[in-house]
């Protein structure tokens, strides 16, 4: 294909991908509210656990070691609440309800009372009227992109196939399903594994600095949505390595020789793709480094049977 034909093929593939994302976006609008509740649940749970741990620490400090009964309350998710009551007001309230109370002469003026209650529901805030609407649209767009990702990958791999030799095009049909699977695997690992530790680190850092965490829904959604997408893209690395090896751009020996530089590049790329916290950086680099060596094993397991252009030269 000529250069102009490649550009035309790229334009066609991009337009098809945009249409697929738009159709996915329309579907996302129908369930955008449920998706927003889904993605904000981990942060709400993290805030609730932070409050529980904070109040439990205060209780242990003031009351000493917890008794078995108090520990059972904590296991049920209850948190201790400390109240200081005025003794006279308490006696007056009890007498008003029909309870006869005769306090001793040396009764204290105040009564300390500990109660085990459920933690208050954590709330994300919005500081502007358009915030909630923009969150709904953004969530619907990201959800639509994920739903349309199989079609998007198909169109992009079809564009790649258009520029390959006939004997190379069969690789596309093998790589495309793996590409979709790796993308979804990266997104799942980010949301269900990495995100928990990122939230724990960030909220713990706020607690260590003595700053109350009041996260905005818009900022949180941007954070929680970009992380799985970046992980999904980064998880394509073994497939890209195998593809480059198959078409002769790289080789297994080169991957092995320069593995130290590759690990350094992985950390730099992880720093760029993840938000500004060390947990997500280390998590992505920790996943991509084994994937790099997995890509080397994949290249060894599925070596190319001939030089990349031998078939085309033989046909000529």
mmCIF file of C-alpha atoms in Angstrom:
data_model
loop_
_atom_site.group_PDB
_atom_site.id
_atom_site.type_symbol
_atom_site.label_atom_id
_atom_site.label_comp_id
_atom_site.label_asym_id
_atom_site.label_seq_id
_atom_site.Cartn_x
_atom_site.Cartn_y
_atom_site.Cartn_z
ATOM 1 C CA UNK A 1 0.000 0.000 0.000
ATOM 2 C CA UNK A 2 1.127 3.532 -0.721
ATOM 3 C CA UNK A 3 1.509 6.161 2.001
ATOM 4 C CA UNK A 4 -1.767 7.804 0.969
ATOM 5 C CA UNK A 5 -3.579 4.473 1.137
ATOM 6 C CA UNK A 6 -2.206 3.902 4.644
ATOM 7 C CA UNK A 7 -3.539 7.311 5.723
ATOM 8 C CA UNK A 8 -6.936 6.525 4.234
ATOM 9 C CA UNK A 9 -6.996 3.174 6.037
ATOM 10 C CA UNK A 10 -6.072 4.913 9.300
ATOM 11 C CA UNK A 11 -8.810 7.506 8.835
ATOM 12 C CA UNK A 12 -11.370 4.776 8.219
ATOM 13 C CA UNK A 13 -10.246 2.788 11.283
ATOM 14 C CA UNK A 14 -10.369 5.857 13.533
ATOM 15 C CA UNK A 15 -13.840 6.841 12.345
ATOM 16 C CA UNK A 16 -15.130 3.325 12.985
ATOM 17 C CA UNK A 17 -13.571 3.349 16.442
ATOM 18 C CA UNK A 18 -15.151 6.734 17.228
ATOM 19 C CA UNK A 19 -18.570 5.478 16.116
ATOM 20 C CA UNK A 20 -18.168 2.369 18.293
ATOM 21 C CA UNK A 21 -17.251 4.533 21.302
ATOM 22 C CA UNK A 22 -20.235 6.816 20.637
ATOM 23 C CA UNK A 23 -22.611 3.851 20.573
ATOM 24 C CA UNK A 24 -21.027 2.579 23.793
ATOM 25 C CA UNK A 25 -21.455 6.066 25.289
ATOM 26 C CA UNK A 26 -25.194 5.953 24.555
ATOM 27 C CA UNK A 27 -25.411 2.657 26.398
ATOM 28 C CA UNK A 28 -23.339 4.146 29.237
ATOM 29 C CA UNK A 29 -25.834 7.001 29.632
ATOM 30 C CA UNK A 30 -28.534 4.476 30.495
ATOM 31 C CA UNK A 31 -26.572 3.026 33.422
ATOM 32 C CA UNK A 32 -24.268 5.937 34.268
ATOM 33 C CA UNK A 33 -25.793 6.488 37.714
ATOM 34 C CA UNK A 34 -25.263 2.861 38.717
ATOM 35 C CA UNK A 35 -21.701 2.985 37.396
ATOM 36 C CA UNK A 36 -20.930 6.098 39.476
ATOM 37 C CA UNK A 37 -22.190 4.314 42.615
ATOM 38 C CA UNK A 38 -20.015 1.350 41.706
ATOM 39 C CA UNK A 39 -16.768 3.295 41.286
ATOM 40 C CA UNK A 40 -17.227 5.455 44.390
ATOM 41 C CA UNK A 41 -17.910 2.463 46.650
ATOM 42 C CA UNK A 42 -14.191 1.652 47.308
ATOM 43 C CA UNK A 43 -13.484 5.203 48.506
ATOM 44 C CA UNK A 44 -16.563 5.271 50.738
ATOM 45 C CA UNK A 45 -15.478 1.974 52.263
ATOM 46 C CA UNK A 46 -11.962 3.335 52.792
ATOM 47 C CA UNK A 47 -13.299 6.446 54.545
ATOM 48 C CA UNK A 48 -15.529 4.311 56.757
ATOM 49 C CA UNK A 49 -12.614 2.052 57.740
ATOM 50 C CA UNK A 50 -10.466 5.122 58.445
ATOM 51 C CA UNK A 51 -13.091 6.477 60.851
ATOM 52 C CA UNK A 52 -13.461 3.098 62.510
ATOM 53 C CA UNK A 53 -9.704 2.695 63.040
ATOM 54 C CA UNK A 54 -9.350 6.262 64.296
ATOM 55 C CA UNK A 55 -12.095 5.943 66.937
ATOM 56 C CA UNK A 56 -10.908 2.484 67.941
ATOM 57 C CA UNK A 57 -7.416 3.874 68.532
ATOM 58 C CA UNK A 58 -8.822 6.666 70.737
ATOM 59 C CA UNK A 59 -10.895 4.148 72.687
ATOM 60 C CA UNK A 60 -7.908 1.836 73.240
ATOM 61 C CA UNK A 61 -5.800 4.776 74.378
ATOM 62 C CA UNK A 62 -8.383 6.036 76.899
ATOM 63 C CA UNK A 63 -9.795 2.732 78.115
ATOM 64 C CA UNK A 64 -6.795 0.434 77.858
ATOM 65 C CA UNK A 65 -6.822 -2.965 76.187
ATOM 66 C CA UNK A 66 -10.192 -3.894 74.694
ATOM 67 C CA UNK A 67 -12.210 -6.634 76.364
ATOM 68 C CA UNK A 68 -13.482 -9.641 74.342
ATOM 69 C CA UNK A 69 -16.951 -8.068 74.235
ATOM 70 C CA UNK A 70 -15.581 -4.798 72.891
ATOM 71 C CA UNK A 71 -13.511 -6.675 70.315
ATOM 72 C CA UNK A 72 -16.650 -8.451 69.130
ATOM 73 C CA UNK A 73 -18.304 -5.053 68.634
ATOM 74 C CA UNK A 74 -15.328 -3.940 66.515
ATOM 75 C CA UNK A 75 -15.515 -7.083 64.391
ATOM 76 C CA UNK A 76 -19.144 -6.245 63.610
ATOM 77 C CA UNK A 77 -18.047 -2.890 62.220
ATOM 78 C CA UNK A 78 -19.191 -0.809 65.196
ATOM 79 C CA UNK A 79 -17.117 2.136 66.411
ATOM 80 C CA UNK A 80 -16.897 3.588 69.928
ATOM 81 C CA UNK A 81 -18.435 7.026 70.500
ATOM 82 C CA UNK A 82 -17.457 9.020 73.586
ATOM 83 C CA UNK A 83 -20.047 11.253 75.263
ATOM 84 C CA UNK A 84 -19.715 13.464 78.345
ATOM 85 C CA UNK A 85 -23.088 13.963 80.059
ATOM 86 C CA UNK A 86 -24.060 16.411 82.783
ATOM 87 C CA UNK A 87 -25.235 14.301 85.729
ATOM 88 C CA UNK A 88 -28.027 16.667 86.813
ATOM 89 C CA UNK A 89 -29.434 16.906 83.290
ATOM 90 C CA UNK A 90 -29.349 13.111 82.989
ATOM 91 C CA UNK A 91 -31.178 12.633 86.301
ATOM 92 C CA UNK A 92 -33.789 15.222 85.309
ATOM 93 C CA UNK A 93 -34.368 13.478 81.970
ATOM 94 C CA UNK A 94 -34.721 10.095 83.699
ATOM 95 C CA UNK A 95 -37.189 11.456 86.236
ATOM 96 C CA UNK A 96 -39.182 12.987 83.424
ATOM 97 C CA UNK A 97 -39.542 9.537 81.864
ATOM 98 C CA UNK A 98 -40.807 8.028 85.139
ATOM 99 C CA UNK A 99 -37.517 6.618 86.443
ATOM 100 C CA UNK A 100 -36.756 7.383 90.091
ATOM 101 C CA UNK A 101 -33.101 8.243 90.631
ATOM 102 C CA UNK A 102 -31.527 9.038 94.010
ATOM 103 C CA UNK A 103 -27.899 10.010 93.323
ATOM 104 C CA UNK A 104 -25.362 9.648 96.156
ATOM 105 C CA UNK A 105 -23.994 12.713 97.796
ATOM 106 C CA UNK A 106 -20.552 12.220 96.235
ATOM 107 C CA UNK A 107 -21.936 11.725 92.689
ATOM 108 C CA UNK A 108 -19.695 13.304 90.005
ATOM 109 C CA UNK A 109 -20.925 16.347 88.176
ATOM 110 C CA UNK A 110 -20.261 14.688 84.801
ATOM 111 C CA UNK A 111 -20.641 11.161 83.487
ATOM 112 C CA UNK A 112 -18.407 9.622 80.811
ATOM 113 C CA UNK A 113 -20.320 7.325 78.499
ATOM 114 C CA UNK A 114 -18.986 5.083 75.703
ATOM 115 C CA UNK A 115 -21.429 3.785 73.096
ATOM 116 C CA UNK A 116 -20.762 1.427 70.156
ATOM 117 C CA UNK A 117 -22.471 2.698 67.016
ATOM 118 C CA UNK A 118 -22.292 2.221 63.265
ATOM 119 C CA UNK A 119 -19.807 4.508 61.465
ATOM 120 C CA UNK A 120 -21.340 7.454 59.716
ATOM 121 C CA UNK A 121 -21.794 6.940 55.995
ATOM 122 C CA UNK A 122 -18.903 8.523 54.102
ATOM 123 C CA UNK A 123 -19.911 11.209 51.639
ATOM 124 C CA UNK A 124 -18.126 12.546 48.584
ATOM 125 C CA UNK A 125 -18.689 16.238 47.999
ATOM 126 C CA UNK A 126 -19.182 18.383 44.917
ATOM 127 C CA UNK A 127 -18.092 22.022 45.078
ATOM 128 C CA UNK A 128 -19.907 23.214 41.989
ATOM 129 C CA UNK A 129 -23.368 22.759 40.506
ATOM 130 C CA UNK A 130 -22.092 21.326 37.184
ATOM 131 C CA UNK A 131 -19.836 18.798 38.953
ATOM 132 C CA UNK A 132 -22.427 16.062 39.319
ATOM 133 C CA UNK A 133 -23.554 16.333 35.694
ATOM 134 C CA UNK A 134 -19.975 16.282 34.395
ATOM 135 C CA UNK A 135 -19.273 13.241 36.581
ATOM 136 C CA UNK A 136 -22.281 11.441 35.082
ATOM 137 C CA UNK A 137 -21.202 12.249 31.516
ATOM 138 C CA UNK A 138 -17.567 11.318 32.193
ATOM 139 C CA UNK A 139 -18.545 8.016 33.801
ATOM 140 C CA UNK A 140 -20.858 7.191 30.902
ATOM 141 C CA UNK A 141 -18.095 7.964 28.394
ATOM 142 C CA UNK A 142 -15.521 5.782 30.152
ATOM 143 C CA UNK A 143 -18.019 2.949 30.551
ATOM 144 C CA UNK A 144 -18.927 3.280 26.877
ATOM 145 C CA UNK A 145 -15.229 3.130 25.941
ATOM 146 C CA UNK A 146 -14.788 -0.082 27.918
ATOM 147 C CA UNK A 147 -17.890 -1.610 26.338
ATOM 148 C CA UNK A 148 -16.685 -0.603 22.877
ATOM 149 C CA UNK A 149 -13.085 -1.746 23.486
ATOM 150 C CA UNK A 150 -13.481 -5.079 21.595
ATOM 151 C CA UNK A 151 -14.647 -3.216 18.478
ATOM 152 C CA UNK A 152 -11.965 -0.533 18.897
ATOM 153 C CA UNK A 153 -9.224 -3.153 19.163
ATOM 154 C CA UNK A 154 -10.630 -4.947 16.127
ATOM 155 C CA UNK A 155 -10.525 -1.796 13.966
ATOM 156 C CA UNK A 156 -7.012 -0.872 15.141
ATOM 157 C CA UNK A 157 -5.666 -4.360 14.485
ATOM 158 C CA UNK A 158 -7.401 -4.328 11.101
ATOM 159 C CA UNK A 159 -5.455 -1.158 10.277
ATOM 160 C CA UNK A 160 -2.228 -2.870 11.357
ATOM 161 C CA UNK A 161 -3.088 -5.897 9.209
ATOM 162 C CA UNK A 162 -3.570 -3.695 6.153
ATOM 163 C CA UNK A 163 0.126 -2.736 6.271
ATOM 164 C CA UNK A 164 1.505 -6.245 6.704
ATOM 165 C CA UNK A 165 2.649 -8.888 4.261
ATOM 166 C CA UNK A 166 0.198 -11.725 3.582
ATOM 167 C CA UNK A 167 2.108 -14.218 5.738
ATOM 168 C CA UNK A 168 2.077 -11.737 8.644
ATOM 169 C CA UNK A 169 -1.637 -10.950 8.614
ATOM 170 C CA UNK A 170 -2.578 -14.225 10.271
ATOM 171 C CA UNK A 171 -0.929 -12.991 13.460
ATOM 172 C CA UNK A 172 -3.604 -10.333 13.816
ATOM 173 C CA UNK A 173 -6.336 -12.938 14.236
ATOM 174 C CA UNK A 174 -4.297 -14.532 17.029
ATOM 175 C CA UNK A 175 -3.227 -11.328 18.751
ATOM 176 C CA UNK A 176 -6.563 -9.492 18.789
ATOM 177 C CA UNK A 177 -8.369 -11.781 21.306
ATOM 178 C CA UNK A 178 -5.292 -11.782 23.548
ATOM 179 C CA UNK A 179 -5.129 -7.996 23.269
ATOM 180 C CA UNK A 180 -8.721 -7.595 24.464
ATOM 181 C CA UNK A 181 -8.161 -10.111 27.258
ATOM 182 C CA UNK A 182 -5.012 -8.371 28.500
ATOM 183 C CA UNK A 183 -6.749 -4.982 28.453
ATOM 184 C CA UNK A 184 -9.655 -6.271 30.552
ATOM 185 C CA UNK A 185 -7.250 -8.120 32.881
ATOM 186 C CA UNK A 186 -5.276 -4.934 33.502
ATOM 187 C CA UNK A 187 -8.456 -2.985 34.260
ATOM 188 C CA UNK A 188 -9.683 -5.674 36.674
ATOM 189 C CA UNK A 189 -6.319 -5.864 38.493
ATOM 190 C CA UNK A 190 -6.239 -2.076 38.861
ATOM 191 C CA UNK A 191 -9.788 -1.756 40.204
ATOM 192 C CA UNK A 192 -10.039 -4.807 42.432
ATOM 193 C CA UNK A 193 -6.437 -5.168 43.666
ATOM 194 C CA UNK A 194 -4.364 -2.008 43.254
ATOM 195 C CA UNK A 195 -7.049 0.549 44.068
ATOM 196 C CA UNK A 196 -7.544 -0.783 47.605
ATOM 197 C CA UNK A 197 -3.894 -0.223 48.508
ATOM 198 C CA UNK A 198 -3.803 3.175 46.812
ATOM 199 C CA UNK A 199 -6.819 4.349 48.837
ATOM 200 C CA UNK A 200 -5.311 2.983 52.047
ATOM 201 C CA UNK A 201 -2.042 4.824 51.390
ATOM 202 C CA UNK A 202 -3.637 8.149 50.461
ATOM 203 C CA UNK A 203 -6.096 8.201 53.378
ATOM 204 C CA UNK A 204 -3.388 7.022 55.767
ATOM 205 C CA UNK A 205 -1.128 9.831 54.562
ATOM 206 C CA UNK A 206 -3.915 12.344 55.213
ATOM 207 C CA UNK A 207 -4.307 10.925 58.717
ATOM 208 C CA UNK A 208 -0.543 11.099 59.339
ATOM 209 C CA UNK A 209 -0.492 14.753 58.224
ATOM 210 C CA UNK A 210 -3.520 15.545 60.392
ATOM 211 C CA UNK A 211 -5.624 16.692 57.425
ATOM 212 C CA UNK A 212 -9.258 15.660 57.199
ATOM 213 C CA UNK A 213 -10.039 13.881 53.910
ATOM 214 C CA UNK A 214 -13.052 15.372 52.104
ATOM 215 C CA UNK A 215 -12.648 14.073 48.537
ATOM 216 C CA UNK A 216 -14.473 15.674 45.630
ATOM 217 C CA UNK A 217 -16.462 13.304 43.431
ATOM 218 C CA UNK A 218 -15.106 14.849 40.215
ATOM 219 C CA UNK A 219 -11.478 14.438 41.206
ATOM 220 C CA UNK A 220 -12.053 10.940 42.549
ATOM 221 C CA UNK A 221 -13.808 9.778 39.407
ATOM 222 C CA UNK A 222 -10.964 11.072 37.249
ATOM 223 C CA UNK A 223 -8.504 9.195 39.435
ATOM 224 C CA UNK A 224 -10.392 5.909 39.683
ATOM 225 C CA UNK A 225 -11.216 5.763 35.963
ATOM 226 C CA UNK A 226 -7.796 6.665 34.576
ATOM 227 C CA UNK A 227 -6.028 4.022 36.676
ATOM 228 C CA UNK A 228 -7.790 0.940 35.179
ATOM 229 C CA UNK A 229 -7.516 2.357 31.657
ATOM 230 C CA UNK A 230 -3.775 2.926 32.018
ATOM 231 C CA UNK A 231 -3.307 -0.562 33.446
ATOM 232 C CA UNK A 232 -5.292 -2.039 30.563
ATOM 233 C CA UNK A 233 -3.105 -0.271 28.006
ATOM 234 C CA UNK A 234 0.123 -1.185 29.829
ATOM 235 C CA UNK A 235 -0.845 -4.868 29.977
ATOM 236 C CA UNK A 236 -0.519 -5.017 26.186
ATOM 237 C CA UNK A 237 3.279 -5.168 26.556
ATOM 238 C CA UNK A 238 3.820 -8.975 26.139
ATOM 239 C CA UNK A 239 1.674 -8.956 23.015
ATOM 240 C CA UNK A 240 3.541 -5.994 21.546
ATOM 241 C CA UNK A 241 6.847 -7.727 22.293
ATOM 242 C CA UNK A 242 5.703 -10.897 20.520
ATOM 243 C CA UNK A 243 4.374 -8.927 17.559
ATOM 244 C CA UNK A 244 7.642 -6.991 17.130
ATOM 245 C CA UNK A 245 9.555 -10.245 17.330
ATOM 246 C CA UNK A 246 7.345 -11.866 14.699
ATOM 247 C CA UNK A 247 7.773 -9.069 12.147
ATOM 248 C CA UNK A 248 11.524 -8.828 12.761
ATOM 249 C CA UNK A 249 11.701 -5.410 14.413
ATOM 250 C CA UNK A 250 13.019 -6.931 17.660
ATOM 251 C CA UNK A 251 14.281 -10.324 18.811
ATOM 252 C CA UNK A 252 14.241 -12.488 21.905
ATOM 253 C CA UNK A 253 18.011 -12.093 22.267
ATOM 254 C CA UNK A 254 17.630 -8.302 22.257
ATOM 255 C CA UNK A 255 14.922 -8.458 24.944
ATOM 256 C CA UNK A 256 17.204 -10.567 27.141
ATOM 257 C CA UNK A 257 20.297 -8.443 26.532
ATOM 258 C CA UNK A 258 18.632 -5.122 27.401
ATOM 259 C CA UNK A 259 16.328 -6.279 30.211
ATOM 260 C CA UNK A 260 17.891 -3.854 32.723
ATOM 261 C CA UNK A 261 17.138 -0.885 30.477
ATOM 262 C CA UNK A 262 13.645 -2.274 29.934
ATOM 263 C CA UNK A 263 12.959 -2.396 33.684
ATOM 264 C CA UNK A 264 14.160 1.206 34.021
ATOM 265 C CA UNK A 265 11.867 2.272 31.158
ATOM 266 C CA UNK A 266 8.991 0.375 32.802
ATOM 267 C CA UNK A 267 9.377 2.424 35.979
ATOM 268 C CA UNK A 268 9.560 5.686 34.032
ATOM 269 C CA UNK A 269 6.483 4.825 31.973
ATOM 270 C CA UNK A 270 4.628 3.720 35.133
ATOM 271 C CA UNK A 271 5.407 7.082 36.708
ATOM 272 C CA UNK A 272 3.864 8.834 33.689
ATOM 273 C CA UNK A 273 0.786 6.628 33.339
ATOM 274 C CA UNK A 274 -0.238 6.473 37.001
ATOM 275 C CA UNK A 275 -1.430 9.221 39.368
ATOM 276 C CA UNK A 276 1.042 10.976 41.635
ATOM 277 C CA UNK A 277 1.332 8.381 44.384
ATOM 278 C CA UNK A 278 4.044 5.750 44.952
ATOM 279 C CA UNK A 279 1.570 2.904 45.522
ATOM 280 C CA UNK A 280 0.091 2.922 42.014
ATOM 281 C CA UNK A 281 3.537 3.473 40.457
ATOM 282 C CA UNK A 282 5.011 0.463 42.262
ATOM 283 C CA UNK A 283 1.902 -1.584 41.532
ATOM 284 C CA UNK A 284 2.069 -0.963 37.787
ATOM 285 C CA UNK A 285 5.832 -1.451 37.618
ATOM 286 C CA UNK A 286 5.476 -4.561 39.758
ATOM 287 C CA UNK A 287 2.962 -5.977 37.273
ATOM 288 C CA UNK A 288 4.767 -4.905 34.099
ATOM 289 C CA UNK A 289 8.181 -6.249 35.103
ATOM 290 C CA UNK A 290 6.961 -9.886 35.320
ATOM 291 C CA UNK A 291 4.938 -9.272 32.159
ATOM 292 C CA UNK A 292 8.132 -8.222 30.371
ATOM 293 C CA UNK A 293 9.810 -11.511 31.246
ATOM 294 C CA UNK A 294 6.544 -13.243 30.399
ATOM 295 C CA UNK A 295 6.813 -11.633 26.965
ATOM 296 C CA UNK A 296 10.315 -13.099 26.598
ATOM 297 C CA UNK A 297 8.977 -16.555 27.467
ATOM 298 C CA UNK A 298 6.144 -16.026 24.998
ATOM 299 C CA UNK A 299 8.624 -15.197 22.248
ATOM 300 C CA UNK A 300 10.616 -18.335 23.087
ATOM 301 C CA UNK A 301 7.458 -20.452 23.185
ATOM 302 C CA UNK A 302 6.132 -19.101 19.888
ATOM 303 C CA UNK A 303 9.283 -18.378 17.828
ATOM 304 C CA UNK A 304 8.981 -17.276 14.239
ATOM 305 C CA UNK A 305 9.668 -20.210 11.937
ATOM 306 C CA UNK A 306 11.583 -18.203 9.324
ATOM 307 C CA UNK A 307 13.051 -14.789 8.714
ATOM 308 C CA UNK A 308 10.280 -12.217 8.686
ATOM 309 C CA UNK A 309 10.487 -11.441 4.970
ATOM 310 C CA UNK A 310 11.542 -14.843 3.636
ATOM 311 C CA UNK A 311 8.074 -15.789 2.506
ATOM 312 C CA UNK A 312 7.494 -12.560 0.621
ATOM 313 C CA UNK A 313 10.912 -12.800 -1.052
ATOM 314 C CA UNK A 314 10.202 -16.394 -1.995
ATOM 315 C CA UNK A 315 6.933 -15.362 -3.622
ATOM 316 C CA UNK A 316 8.784 -12.690 -5.607
#
